[in-house]
Coordinates of C-alpha atoms and ligand atoms in Angstrom, one line a residue:
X261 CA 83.7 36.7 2.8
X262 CA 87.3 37.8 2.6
X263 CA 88.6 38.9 6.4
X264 CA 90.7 41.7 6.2
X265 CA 92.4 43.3 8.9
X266 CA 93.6 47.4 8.4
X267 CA 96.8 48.4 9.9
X268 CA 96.8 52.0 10.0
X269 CA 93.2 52.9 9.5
X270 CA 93.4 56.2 10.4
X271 CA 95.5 57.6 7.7
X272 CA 94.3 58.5 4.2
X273 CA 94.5 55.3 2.1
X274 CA 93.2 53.5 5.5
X275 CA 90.1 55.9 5.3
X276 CA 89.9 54.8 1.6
X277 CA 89.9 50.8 2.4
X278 CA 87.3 51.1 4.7
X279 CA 85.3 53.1 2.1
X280 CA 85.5 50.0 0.0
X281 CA 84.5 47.5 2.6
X282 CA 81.8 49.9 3.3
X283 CA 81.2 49.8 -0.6
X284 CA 81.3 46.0 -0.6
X285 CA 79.9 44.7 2.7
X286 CA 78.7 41.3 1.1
X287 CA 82.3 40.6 -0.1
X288 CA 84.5 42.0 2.9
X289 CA 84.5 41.3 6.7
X290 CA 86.8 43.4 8.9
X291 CA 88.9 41.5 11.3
X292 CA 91.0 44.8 12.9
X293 CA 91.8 48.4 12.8
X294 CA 95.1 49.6 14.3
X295 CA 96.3 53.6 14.5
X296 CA 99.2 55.2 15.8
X297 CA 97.8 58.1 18.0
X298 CA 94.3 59.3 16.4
X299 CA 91.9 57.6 18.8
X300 CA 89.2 60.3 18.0
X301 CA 88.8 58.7 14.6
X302 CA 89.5 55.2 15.5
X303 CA 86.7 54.9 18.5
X304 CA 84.7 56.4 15.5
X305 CA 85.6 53.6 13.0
X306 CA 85.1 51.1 15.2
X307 CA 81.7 51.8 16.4
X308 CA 80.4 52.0 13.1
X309 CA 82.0 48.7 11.4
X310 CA 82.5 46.9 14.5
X311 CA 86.0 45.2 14.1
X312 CA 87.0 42.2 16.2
X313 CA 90.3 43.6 17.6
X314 CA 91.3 47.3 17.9
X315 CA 94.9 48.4 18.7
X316 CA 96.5 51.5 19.1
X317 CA 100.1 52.0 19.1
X318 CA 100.2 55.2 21.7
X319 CA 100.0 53.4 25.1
X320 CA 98.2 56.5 26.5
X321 CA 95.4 56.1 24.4
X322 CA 94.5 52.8 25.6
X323 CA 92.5 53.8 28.5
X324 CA 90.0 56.3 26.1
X325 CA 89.9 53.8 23.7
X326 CA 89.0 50.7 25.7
X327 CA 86.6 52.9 27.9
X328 CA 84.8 53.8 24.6
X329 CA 84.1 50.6 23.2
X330 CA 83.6 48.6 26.7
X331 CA 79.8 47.9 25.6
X332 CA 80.9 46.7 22.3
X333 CA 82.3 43.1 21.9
X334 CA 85.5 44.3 20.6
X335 CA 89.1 43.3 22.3
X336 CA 91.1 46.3 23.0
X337 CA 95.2 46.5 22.7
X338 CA 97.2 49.3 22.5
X339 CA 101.4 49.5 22.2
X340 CA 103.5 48.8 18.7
X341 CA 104.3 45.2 20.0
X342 CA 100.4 44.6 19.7
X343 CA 100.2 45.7 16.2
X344 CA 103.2 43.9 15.4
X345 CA 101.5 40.8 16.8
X346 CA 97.8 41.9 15.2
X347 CA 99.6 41.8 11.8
X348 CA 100.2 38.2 11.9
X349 CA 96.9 37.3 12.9
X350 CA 96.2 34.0 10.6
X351 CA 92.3 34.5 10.7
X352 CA 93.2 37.4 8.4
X353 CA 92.9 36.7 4.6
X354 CA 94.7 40.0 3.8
X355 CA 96.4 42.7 5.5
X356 CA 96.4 46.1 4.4
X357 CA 99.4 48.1 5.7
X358 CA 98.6 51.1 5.4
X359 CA 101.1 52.6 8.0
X360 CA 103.4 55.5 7.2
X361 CA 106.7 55.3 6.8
X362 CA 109.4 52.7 8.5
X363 CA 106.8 51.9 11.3
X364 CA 105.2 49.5 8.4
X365 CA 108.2 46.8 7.5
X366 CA 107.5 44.8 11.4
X367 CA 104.0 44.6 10.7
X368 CA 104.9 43.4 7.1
X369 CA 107.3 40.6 8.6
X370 CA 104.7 39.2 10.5
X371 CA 101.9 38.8 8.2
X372 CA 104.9 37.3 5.8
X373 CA 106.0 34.6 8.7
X374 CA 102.3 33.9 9.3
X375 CA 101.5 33.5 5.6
X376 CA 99.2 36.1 6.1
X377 CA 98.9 37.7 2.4
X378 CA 99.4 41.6 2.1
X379 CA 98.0 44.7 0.3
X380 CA 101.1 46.7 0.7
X381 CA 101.0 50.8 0.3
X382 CA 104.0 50.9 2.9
X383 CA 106.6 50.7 0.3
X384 CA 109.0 51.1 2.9
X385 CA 108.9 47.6 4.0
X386 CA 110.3 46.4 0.7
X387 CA 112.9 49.3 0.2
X388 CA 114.2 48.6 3.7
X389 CA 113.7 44.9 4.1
X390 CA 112.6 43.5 0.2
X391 CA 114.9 40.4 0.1
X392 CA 114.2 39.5 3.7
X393 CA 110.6 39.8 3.6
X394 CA 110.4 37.5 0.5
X395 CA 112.8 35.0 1.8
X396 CA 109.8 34.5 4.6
X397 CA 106.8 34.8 2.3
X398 CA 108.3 32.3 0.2
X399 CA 108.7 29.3 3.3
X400 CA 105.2 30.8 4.6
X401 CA 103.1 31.2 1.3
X402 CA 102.6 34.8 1.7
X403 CA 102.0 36.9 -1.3
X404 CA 102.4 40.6 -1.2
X405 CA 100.0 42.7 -3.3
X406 CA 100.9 45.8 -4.7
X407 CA 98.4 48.9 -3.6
X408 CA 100.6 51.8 -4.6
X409 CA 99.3 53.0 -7.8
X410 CA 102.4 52.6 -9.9
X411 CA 102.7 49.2 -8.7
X412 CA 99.0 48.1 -9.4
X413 CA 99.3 49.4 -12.7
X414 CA 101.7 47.7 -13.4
X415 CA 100.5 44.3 -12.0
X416 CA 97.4 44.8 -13.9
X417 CA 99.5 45.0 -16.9
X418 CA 101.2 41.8 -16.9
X419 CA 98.3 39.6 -15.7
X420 CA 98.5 36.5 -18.0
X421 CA 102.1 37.6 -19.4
X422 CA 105.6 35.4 -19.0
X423 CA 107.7 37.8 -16.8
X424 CA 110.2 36.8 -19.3
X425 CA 108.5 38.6 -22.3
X426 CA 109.2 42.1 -19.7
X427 CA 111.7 44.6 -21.7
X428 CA 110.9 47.2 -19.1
X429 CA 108.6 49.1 -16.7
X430 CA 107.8 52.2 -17.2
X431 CA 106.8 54.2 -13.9
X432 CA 105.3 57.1 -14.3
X433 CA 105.8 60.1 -11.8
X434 CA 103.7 63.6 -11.8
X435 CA 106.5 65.1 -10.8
X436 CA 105.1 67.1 -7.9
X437 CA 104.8 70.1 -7.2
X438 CA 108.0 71.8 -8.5
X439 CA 108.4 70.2 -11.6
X440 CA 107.9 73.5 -13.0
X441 CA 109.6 75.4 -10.6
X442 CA 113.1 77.1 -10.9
X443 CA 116.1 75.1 -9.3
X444 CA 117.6 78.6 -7.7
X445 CA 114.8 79.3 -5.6
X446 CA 114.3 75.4 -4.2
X447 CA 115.7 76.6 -1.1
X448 CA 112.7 78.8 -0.7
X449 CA 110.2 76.6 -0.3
X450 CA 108.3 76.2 2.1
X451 CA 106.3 73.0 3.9
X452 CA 103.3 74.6 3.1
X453 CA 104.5 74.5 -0.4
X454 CA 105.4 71.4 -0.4
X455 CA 102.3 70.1 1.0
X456 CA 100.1 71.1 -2.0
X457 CA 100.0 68.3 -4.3
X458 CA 98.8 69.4 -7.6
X459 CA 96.9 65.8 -8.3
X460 CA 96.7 63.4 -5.5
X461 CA 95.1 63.8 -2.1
X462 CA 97.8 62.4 0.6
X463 CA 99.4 62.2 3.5
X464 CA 102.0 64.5 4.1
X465 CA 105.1 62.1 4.5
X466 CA 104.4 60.7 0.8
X467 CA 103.3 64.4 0.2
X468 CA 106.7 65.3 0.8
X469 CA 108.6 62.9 -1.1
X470 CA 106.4 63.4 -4.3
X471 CA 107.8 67.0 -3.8
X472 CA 111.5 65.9 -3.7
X473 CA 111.0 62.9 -6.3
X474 CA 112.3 60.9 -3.4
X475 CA 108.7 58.8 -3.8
X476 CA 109.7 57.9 -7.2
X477 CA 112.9 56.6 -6.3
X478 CA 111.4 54.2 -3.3
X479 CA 109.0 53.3 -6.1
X480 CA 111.6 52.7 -8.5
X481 CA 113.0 49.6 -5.6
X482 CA 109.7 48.6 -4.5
X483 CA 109.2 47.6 -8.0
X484 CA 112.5 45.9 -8.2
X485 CA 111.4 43.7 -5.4
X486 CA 107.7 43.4 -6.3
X487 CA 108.2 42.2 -9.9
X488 CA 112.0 40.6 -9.4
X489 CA 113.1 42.9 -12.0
X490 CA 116.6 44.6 -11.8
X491 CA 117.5 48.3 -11.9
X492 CA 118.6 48.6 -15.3
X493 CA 115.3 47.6 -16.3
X494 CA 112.7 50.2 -14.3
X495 CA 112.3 53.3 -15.9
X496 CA 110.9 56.6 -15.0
X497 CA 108.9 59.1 -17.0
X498 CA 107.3 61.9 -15.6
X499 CA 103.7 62.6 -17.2
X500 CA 102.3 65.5 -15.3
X501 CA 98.4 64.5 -15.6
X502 CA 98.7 61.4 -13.9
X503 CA 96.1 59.5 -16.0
X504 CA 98.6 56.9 -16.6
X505 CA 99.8 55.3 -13.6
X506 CA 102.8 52.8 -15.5
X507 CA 103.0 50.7 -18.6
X508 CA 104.9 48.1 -19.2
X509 CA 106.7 47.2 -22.6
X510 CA 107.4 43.7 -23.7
X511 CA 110.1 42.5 -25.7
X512 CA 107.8 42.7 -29.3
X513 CA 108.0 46.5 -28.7
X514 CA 104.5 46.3 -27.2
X515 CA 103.5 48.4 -24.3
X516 CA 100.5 47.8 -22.4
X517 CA 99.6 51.0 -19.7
X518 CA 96.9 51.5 -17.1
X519 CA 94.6 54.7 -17.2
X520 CA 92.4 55.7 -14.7
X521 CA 91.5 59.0 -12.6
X522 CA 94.1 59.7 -9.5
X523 CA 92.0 58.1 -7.0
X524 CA 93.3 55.6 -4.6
X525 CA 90.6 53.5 -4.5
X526 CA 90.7 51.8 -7.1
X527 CA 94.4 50.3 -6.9
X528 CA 93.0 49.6 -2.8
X529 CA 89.7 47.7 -4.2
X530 CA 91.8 45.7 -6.7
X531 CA 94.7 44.5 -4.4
X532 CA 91.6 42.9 -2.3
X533 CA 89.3 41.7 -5.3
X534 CA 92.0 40.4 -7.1
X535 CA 92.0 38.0 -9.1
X536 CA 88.5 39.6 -9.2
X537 CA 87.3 43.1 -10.8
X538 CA 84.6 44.6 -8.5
X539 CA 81.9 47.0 -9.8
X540 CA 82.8 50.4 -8.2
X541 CA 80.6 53.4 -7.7
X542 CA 83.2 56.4 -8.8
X543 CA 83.8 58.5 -11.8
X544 CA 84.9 56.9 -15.5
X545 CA 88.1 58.4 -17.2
X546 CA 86.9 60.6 -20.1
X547 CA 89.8 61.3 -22.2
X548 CA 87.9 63.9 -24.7
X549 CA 87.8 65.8 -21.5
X550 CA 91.7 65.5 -20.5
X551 CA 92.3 66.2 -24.1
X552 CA 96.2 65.4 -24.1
X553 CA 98.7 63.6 -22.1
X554 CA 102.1 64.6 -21.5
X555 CA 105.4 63.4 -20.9
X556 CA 108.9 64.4 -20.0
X557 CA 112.5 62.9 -18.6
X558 CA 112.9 62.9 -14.9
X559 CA 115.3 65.8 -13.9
X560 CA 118.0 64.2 -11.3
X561 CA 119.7 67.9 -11.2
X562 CA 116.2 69.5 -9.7
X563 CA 115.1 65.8 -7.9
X564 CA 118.8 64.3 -7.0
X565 CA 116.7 62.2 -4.7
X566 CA 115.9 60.1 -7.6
X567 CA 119.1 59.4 -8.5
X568 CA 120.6 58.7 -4.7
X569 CA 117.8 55.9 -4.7
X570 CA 119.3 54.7 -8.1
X571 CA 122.4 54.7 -6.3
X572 CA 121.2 52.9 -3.1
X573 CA 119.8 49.9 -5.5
X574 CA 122.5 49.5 -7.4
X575 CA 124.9 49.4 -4.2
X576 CA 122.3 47.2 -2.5
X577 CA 122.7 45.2 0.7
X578 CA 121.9 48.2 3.9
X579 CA 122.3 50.9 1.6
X580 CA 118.5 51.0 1.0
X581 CA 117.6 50.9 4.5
X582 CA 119.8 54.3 5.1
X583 CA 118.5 55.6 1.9
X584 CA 114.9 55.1 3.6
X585 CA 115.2 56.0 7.1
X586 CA 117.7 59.2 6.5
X587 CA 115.1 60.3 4.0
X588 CA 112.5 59.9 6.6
X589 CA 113.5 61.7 9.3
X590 CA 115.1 64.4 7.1
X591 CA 111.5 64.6 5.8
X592 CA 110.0 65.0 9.5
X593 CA 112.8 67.8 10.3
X594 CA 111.8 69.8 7.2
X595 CA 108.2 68.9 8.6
X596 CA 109.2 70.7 11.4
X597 CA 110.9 74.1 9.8
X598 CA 114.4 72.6 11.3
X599 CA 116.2 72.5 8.3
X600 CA 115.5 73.1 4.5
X601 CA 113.6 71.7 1.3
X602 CA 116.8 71.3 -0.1
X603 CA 118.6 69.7 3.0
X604 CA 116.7 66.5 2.7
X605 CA 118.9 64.9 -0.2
X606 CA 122.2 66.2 1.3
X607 CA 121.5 64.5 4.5
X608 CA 120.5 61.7 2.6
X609 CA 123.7 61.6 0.6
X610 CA 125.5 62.0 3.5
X611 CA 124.1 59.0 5.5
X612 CA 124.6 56.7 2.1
X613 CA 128.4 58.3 2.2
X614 CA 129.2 57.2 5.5
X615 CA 127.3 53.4 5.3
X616 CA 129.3 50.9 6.5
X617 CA 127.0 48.0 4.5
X618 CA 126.0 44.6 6.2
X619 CA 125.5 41.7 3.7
X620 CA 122.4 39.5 4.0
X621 CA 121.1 42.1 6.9
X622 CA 117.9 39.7 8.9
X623 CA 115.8 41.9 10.6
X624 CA 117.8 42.8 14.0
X625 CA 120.7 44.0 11.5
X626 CA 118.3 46.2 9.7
X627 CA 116.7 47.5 12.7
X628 CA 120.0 48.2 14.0
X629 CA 121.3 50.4 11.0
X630 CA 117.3 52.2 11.3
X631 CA 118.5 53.1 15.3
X632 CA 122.0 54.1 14.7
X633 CA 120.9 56.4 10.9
X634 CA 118.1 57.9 12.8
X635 CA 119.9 58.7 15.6
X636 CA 122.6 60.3 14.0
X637 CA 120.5 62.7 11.2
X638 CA 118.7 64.0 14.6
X639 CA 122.0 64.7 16.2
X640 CA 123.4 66.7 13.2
X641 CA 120.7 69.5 14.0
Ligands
LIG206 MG1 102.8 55.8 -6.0

């Protein structure tokens, strides 16, 4: 039985994972689920699969929560420090994080100084802390599996390859909901626009930053870091169908891709079966049915997200971190109807401007520039 403990069960691909344990019961044994304030859903998760250890990060939660499960035998903690601590639990096999946004990169630095391996969808915690996080999975034996799509496809691609045979990665990006969309009326739209996905089911941070392109430009350095490949190396093509979810194209001029319905599943299930393939209950691809795939070049004058994230990686060091955390909370003020669609990538570019960059940043130096960037966008409205 593989233990695996959930960090952030509550959200949509932490729904999913338990779907899979569900699925697989024989092969999976669920150590922990943690959530940041649904406790509805949580009390319900953990009464039906019956975790050792439940946390949730809002303190005033605890009491509901512990109250709810007394007659189970299941230890109750609540506050971010016990998630941070949950995360580096060694009895864990793998750790999902599943958390939203830059909440997820202290969870993923203690699984990697526990050697505690990692199916990672927070792609923030490599954006904001790649090097560092690998310099610890590296003394602790860690490894960090990819669950965002992109990613998996990609790691699916190059299983039993030389990473030196790589030419390139090809992501691919559906190019949200305004790929179509006319660039004078961007400053129109509205959350509610931005919210409706036109292929994959999400949350609506991610949501948002398919909208902007901003996803695919965090993808583009949690690539980087994943596969050790530089910038000038990861491509992006958009292919509105999302039936391919990345290729990869060695130096013979062959590219192998990945194909399968947009469905998080199955990227979840193979980040914990690997190096296994598990039978799985949900709908085959039928291509006579798609018909025909498409594909088109990113636009950076519609999406200039995309290309400050270029930016960010190629200026490395703390400029990531700013990248991620000023998109982030320009993301939760749009959220919000406090400023526009269009005003996330000029804060962004405005934090990146004003970076004064620390080299080698550990984790106090990053979680420093996190304070004083989030601070300051939330002062500028
Ligand atoms: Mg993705």
């Amino acid at each position: 039985m593989k233990k695996i403990g959930i960090l952030g069960s509550t959200g949509s691909i932490g729904k999913n994972t338990l779907k899979i344990i569900e699925n697989n019961s024989d092969k999976f044994e669920l150590i922990y689920i943690t959530a940041k304030t649904q406790v509805e859903l949580l009390i319900e998760q953990a009464k039906k699969f019956k975790p050792k250890y439940v946390v949730i990060a809002d303190e005033d939660k605890y009491s509901l929560l512990k109250s709810e499960l007394t007659q189970l035998n299941i230890k109750v903690m609540s506050g971010y420090n016990s998630i941070i601590e949950i995360a580096g639990l060694k009895e864990v096999d793998v750790a999902v994080n599943a958390i939203v946004g830059s909440k997820g990169m202290q969870p993923s630095v203690s699984a990697c100084k526990n050697g505690v391996d990692i199916a990672l969808s927070n792609k923030e915690s490599l954006v904001m802390a790649g090097d560092y996080l690998y310099s610890l999975a590296e003394k602790s034996g860690t490894e960090i599996f990819p669950v965002d799509s992109e990613h998996s496809a990609i790691w699916q691609c190059i299983q039993g390859e030389d990473s030196k045979n790589i030419k390139k990665l090809i992501l691919t990006g559906s190019g949200g909901p305004f790929l179509n969309r006319d660039l004078k009326t961007f400053d129109k739209i509205t959350v509610k626009n931005a919210l409706k996905h036109p292929n994959w089911s999400m949350g609506k941070k991610i949501t948002i930053d398919s909208a902007t392109m901003m996803n695919k430009g965090l993808e583009i350095i949690e690539a980087h870091h994943l596969f050790k490949m530089p910038q000038s190396k990861i491509e992006v093509v958009i292919h509105p169908q999302s039936i391919i979810h990345s290729m990869v194209e060695f130096v013979d001029g062959s590219v192998k891709a990945q194909l399968g319905l947009p469905d998080m599943k199955l990227p979840i299930q193979y980040a914990l079966s690997y190096p296994e393939r598990y039978i799985a209950n949900w709908e085959s691809l039928d291509l006579v049915k798609l018909k025909k795939l498409t594909f088109f070049s990113p636009d950076t004058e519609k999406f200039p997200s995309l290309k400050l994230a270029l930016n960010a990686l190629k200026l490395g060091e703390t400029y990531p971190v700013v990248l991620n955390v000023a998109n982030e909370q320009a993301v939760y003020l749009f959220i919000e109807n406090k400023i526009k669609f269009t005003d996330i990538p000029k804060i962004v570019e405005k934090m990146l401007n004003r970076h004064d960059p620390i080299k080698n940043a550990d984790i106090d130096a990053i979680l420093d520039v996190e304070n004083e960037v989030s601070n300051f966008v939330n002062s500028i409205v």
